[in-house]
């Protein structure tokens, strides 16, 4: 049995992060970022580098990597990243075992949602590509390419679902997911197979599932 199933058995509503949690896009993300770094004549990064430095808001991550993050430059960077990223998303796979987890929870009549910092239309297209549209009652992305905070969208999702906070859990792969869950007043479970290292996750939270 996947270790997430026992953690989620008591909840009626599971809110999933998409990138890095459900979608195994870690390597693709790093390759895409390295293409931008190469264009800017900046040093390349490894997967370990990414998992060490990635953070929200993502503008801070771009700063760490050495990019010009003045407002106009950052908008262009985000557009370029998302264009290159979306071109190759079909080559990604779901995180190991995740499809079975989603289908098991669906069979138990759990409400499942996605809360992502991805652009809404791109997120919906990705969910459709991976043939998961019938798994999720709600798919909540954001309206731009800036990968901004998920706080407001999370509030809207909770209001729409009408499911109590006490029976809702958020599953994510970053400390930002923990911040969002805490702001929403719901339990948070973090997984270690995504965009931040287990060491970073464990310094912030005690419910980290080892899946990496």
Short mmCIF file of C-alpha atoms in Angstrom, two decimals:
data_model
loop_
_atom_site.label_atom_id
_atom_site.label_comp_id
_atom_site.label_asym_id
_atom_site.label_seq_id
_atom_site.Cartn_x
_atom_site.Cartn_y
_atom_site.Cartn_z
CA UNK A 1 0.00 0.00 0.00
CA UNK A 2 1.23 3.48 -0.86
CA UNK A 3 2.16 5.32 2.37
CA UNK A 4 -0.16 8.22 1.50
CA UNK A 5 -3.28 6.07 1.68
CA UNK A 6 -3.11 5.46 5.42
CA UNK A 7 -2.43 9.16 6.00
CA UNK A 8 -5.46 10.20 3.98
CA UNK A 9 -7.97 7.62 5.15
CA UNK A 10 -9.66 9.89 7.71
CA UNK A 11 -10.25 12.85 5.37
CA UNK A 12 -13.26 13.54 3.16
CA UNK A 13 -11.56 16.13 0.94
CA UNK A 14 -7.98 15.88 -0.34
CA UNK A 15 -6.49 18.94 -2.00
CA UNK A 16 -3.49 18.04 -4.14
CA UNK A 17 -0.67 20.23 -5.35
CA UNK A 18 0.10 19.45 -8.99
CA UNK A 19 3.74 20.11 -9.95
CA UNK A 20 6.11 17.82 -8.10
CA UNK A 21 3.35 16.18 -6.06
CA UNK A 22 1.09 14.52 -8.61
CA UNK A 23 3.18 15.29 -11.69
CA UNK A 24 6.75 14.00 -11.67
CA UNK A 25 8.17 17.04 -13.44
CA UNK A 26 11.32 17.61 -11.37
CA UNK A 27 13.81 16.69 -14.10
CA UNK A 28 11.82 18.48 -16.79
CA UNK A 29 11.65 21.60 -14.63
CA UNK A 30 15.43 21.62 -14.15
CA UNK A 31 16.09 21.08 -17.87
CA UNK A 32 13.75 23.95 -18.69
CA UNK A 33 15.43 26.23 -16.18
CA UNK A 34 18.88 25.30 -17.49
CA UNK A 35 17.78 26.39 -20.98
CA UNK A 36 16.93 29.82 -19.54
CA UNK A 37 20.17 29.94 -17.59
CA UNK A 38 22.13 29.09 -20.72
CA UNK A 39 20.41 31.89 -22.64
CA UNK A 40 21.36 34.31 -19.86
CA UNK A 41 24.97 32.99 -19.67
CA UNK A 42 24.40 31.88 -16.08
CA UNK A 43 25.68 28.67 -14.43
CA UNK A 44 23.66 25.49 -14.89
CA UNK A 45 21.96 23.81 -11.92
CA UNK A 46 21.49 20.19 -10.87
CA UNK A 47 18.37 18.56 -9.46
CA UNK A 48 19.96 18.79 -6.00
CA UNK A 49 20.58 22.51 -6.51
CA UNK A 50 16.95 23.00 -7.50
CA UNK A 51 15.61 21.09 -4.51
CA UNK A 52 17.90 23.11 -2.24
CA UNK A 53 16.94 26.57 -3.54
CA UNK A 54 13.43 26.38 -5.05
CA UNK A 55 10.93 28.52 -3.15
CA UNK A 56 7.85 30.72 -3.35
CA UNK A 57 7.41 33.38 -4.45
CA UNK A 58 9.37 32.04 -7.42
CA UNK A 59 10.82 35.47 -8.13
CA UNK A 60 13.07 34.84 -5.12
CA UNK A 61 14.24 31.57 -6.68
CA UNK A 62 15.08 33.37 -9.92
CA UNK A 63 17.07 35.92 -7.91
CA UNK A 64 19.08 33.16 -6.24
CA UNK A 65 19.97 31.76 -9.67
CA UNK A 66 21.24 35.16 -10.81
CA UNK A 67 18.52 36.36 -13.18
CA UNK A 68 17.51 39.98 -13.66
CA UNK A 69 14.19 40.02 -11.79
CA UNK A 70 13.15 43.60 -12.43
CA UNK A 71 9.39 43.60 -13.15
CA UNK A 72 9.56 43.66 -16.96
CA UNK A 73 12.39 41.13 -17.12
CA UNK A 74 10.66 38.75 -14.72
CA UNK A 75 7.45 38.77 -16.77
CA UNK A 76 9.46 37.80 -19.87
CA UNK A 77 11.34 35.12 -17.97
CA UNK A 78 8.10 33.56 -16.75
CA UNK A 79 6.63 33.61 -20.24
CA UNK A 80 9.74 31.98 -21.69
CA UNK A 81 9.90 29.36 -18.95
CA UNK A 82 6.24 28.42 -19.30
CA UNK A 83 6.46 28.23 -23.08
CA UNK A 84 9.42 25.85 -22.94
CA UNK A 85 7.96 23.91 -20.01
CA UNK A 86 4.58 23.36 -21.66
CA UNK A 87 6.25 22.13 -24.86
CA UNK A 88 7.72 19.16 -23.00
CA UNK A 89 5.12 18.35 -20.36
CA UNK A 90 3.78 15.43 -22.40
CA UNK A 91 7.11 13.69 -21.81
CA UNK A 92 6.63 13.77 -18.03
CA UNK A 93 4.93 11.03 -16.04
CA UNK A 94 2.84 11.04 -12.90
CA UNK A 95 4.77 10.49 -9.68
CA UNK A 96 5.26 6.76 -8.96
CA UNK A 97 2.15 5.12 -7.53
CA UNK A 98 0.10 8.32 -7.60
CA UNK A 99 -2.46 7.22 -10.19
CA UNK A 100 -3.34 4.19 -8.05
CA UNK A 101 -3.68 6.42 -4.99
CA UNK A 102 -6.02 8.79 -6.82
CA UNK A 103 -8.18 5.96 -8.16
CA UNK A 104 -8.31 4.26 -4.74
CA UNK A 105 -9.53 7.49 -3.12
CA UNK A 106 -12.03 8.02 -5.92
CA UNK A 107 -13.42 4.54 -5.31
CA UNK A 108 -13.87 5.51 -1.66
CA UNK A 109 -15.91 8.54 -2.79
CA UNK A 110 -13.41 11.06 -1.47
CA UNK A 111 -13.63 14.56 -2.89
CA UNK A 112 -10.35 15.38 -4.61
CA UNK A 113 -9.16 18.77 -5.83
CA UNK A 114 -6.07 20.34 -7.33
CA UNK A 115 -4.68 23.64 -6.05
CA UNK A 116 -1.75 24.77 -8.18
CA UNK A 117 0.35 27.82 -8.97
CA UNK A 118 0.17 26.77 -12.64
CA UNK A 119 -1.85 28.83 -15.09
CA UNK A 120 -5.47 27.66 -15.15
CA UNK A 121 -5.74 26.70 -18.82
CA UNK A 122 -2.37 24.92 -18.87
CA UNK A 123 -3.31 23.03 -15.71
CA UNK A 124 -6.63 21.91 -17.14
CA UNK A 125 -4.91 20.75 -20.33
CA UNK A 126 -2.34 18.78 -18.34
CA UNK A 127 -4.98 17.08 -16.19
CA UNK A 128 -6.84 16.14 -19.37
CA UNK A 129 -3.65 14.84 -21.01
CA UNK A 130 -3.01 12.50 -18.10
CA UNK A 131 -6.65 11.30 -18.22
CA UNK A 132 -7.45 12.49 -14.70
CA UNK A 133 -10.31 14.88 -15.39
CA UNK A 134 -12.91 12.55 -13.88
CA UNK A 135 -10.91 12.16 -10.66
CA UNK A 136 -11.10 15.78 -9.49
CA UNK A 137 -14.18 17.72 -8.50
CA UNK A 138 -12.25 21.01 -8.56
CA UNK A 139 -9.14 22.11 -10.48
CA UNK A 140 -7.84 25.47 -9.29
CA UNK A 141 -4.87 27.15 -10.94
CA UNK A 142 -4.07 30.83 -11.28
CA UNK A 143 -4.76 33.30 -14.08
CA UNK A 144 -1.21 34.26 -15.08
CA UNK A 145 2.25 32.77 -15.63
CA UNK A 146 3.85 34.26 -12.53
CA UNK A 147 3.47 31.21 -10.22
CA UNK A 148 2.25 33.47 -7.43
CA UNK A 149 0.85 32.41 -4.09
CA UNK A 150 -2.03 29.95 -3.87
CA UNK A 151 -3.60 31.51 -0.76
CA UNK A 152 -6.52 33.29 -2.41
CA UNK A 153 -7.35 30.43 -4.75
CA UNK A 154 -7.27 28.07 -1.80
CA UNK A 155 -9.81 30.20 0.06
CA UNK A 156 -12.08 30.17 -2.99
CA UNK A 157 -11.74 26.40 -3.27
CA UNK A 158 -12.64 25.83 0.37
CA UNK A 159 -15.66 28.10 0.10
CA UNK A 160 -16.87 26.32 -3.03
CA UNK A 161 -16.41 22.80 -1.66
CA UNK A 162 -18.49 23.37 1.51
CA UNK A 163 -16.42 20.63 3.17
CA UNK A 164 -15.27 21.38 6.75
CA UNK A 165 -11.63 22.22 7.39
CA UNK A 166 -11.37 19.42 9.95
CA UNK A 167 -12.01 16.77 7.28
CA UNK A 168 -9.82 18.38 4.60
CA UNK A 169 -6.10 17.81 4.00
CA UNK A 170 -3.65 19.38 1.58
CA UNK A 171 -0.89 17.24 0.05
CA UNK A 172 2.11 19.09 -1.37
CA UNK A 173 5.85 19.03 -1.89
CA UNK A 174 7.00 22.46 -0.68
CA UNK A 175 7.00 24.60 2.43
CA UNK A 176 4.67 26.96 0.56
CA UNK A 177 2.05 24.20 0.55
CA UNK A 178 2.45 24.07 4.32
CA UNK A 179 1.99 27.85 4.53
CA UNK A 180 -1.14 27.65 2.38
CA UNK A 181 -2.61 24.80 4.42
CA UNK A 182 -1.92 26.61 7.68
CA UNK A 183 -3.57 29.76 6.34
CA UNK A 184 -6.63 27.74 5.32
CA UNK A 185 -6.79 25.99 8.69
CA UNK A 186 -6.41 22.48 7.26
CA UNK A 187 -4.01 19.60 7.86
CA UNK A 188 -0.98 19.34 5.58
CA UNK A 189 0.95 16.29 4.44
CA UNK A 190 4.19 16.83 2.54
CA UNK A 191 5.87 14.35 0.17
CA UNK A 192 9.60 14.17 -0.43
CA UNK A 193 9.61 13.31 -4.16
CA UNK A 194 9.08 16.86 -5.41
CA UNK A 195 10.72 20.26 -5.69
CA UNK A 196 12.22 20.61 -2.22
CA UNK A 197 14.57 18.30 -0.35
CA UNK A 198 13.39 16.22 2.57
CA UNK A 199 15.82 18.08 4.82
CA UNK A 200 14.08 21.38 4.06
CA UNK A 201 10.64 19.87 4.52
CA UNK A 202 11.49 18.26 7.87
CA UNK A 203 12.79 21.54 9.28
CA UNK A 204 9.31 23.00 8.71
CA UNK A 205 6.90 20.11 9.28
CA UNK A 206 6.63 16.73 10.98
CA UNK A 207 4.25 15.06 8.51
CA UNK A 208 6.56 14.28 5.61
CA UNK A 209 5.95 11.07 3.67
CA UNK A 210 9.02 9.34 2.29
CA UNK A 211 8.29 8.53 -1.36
CA UNK A 212 11.40 9.80 -3.18
#
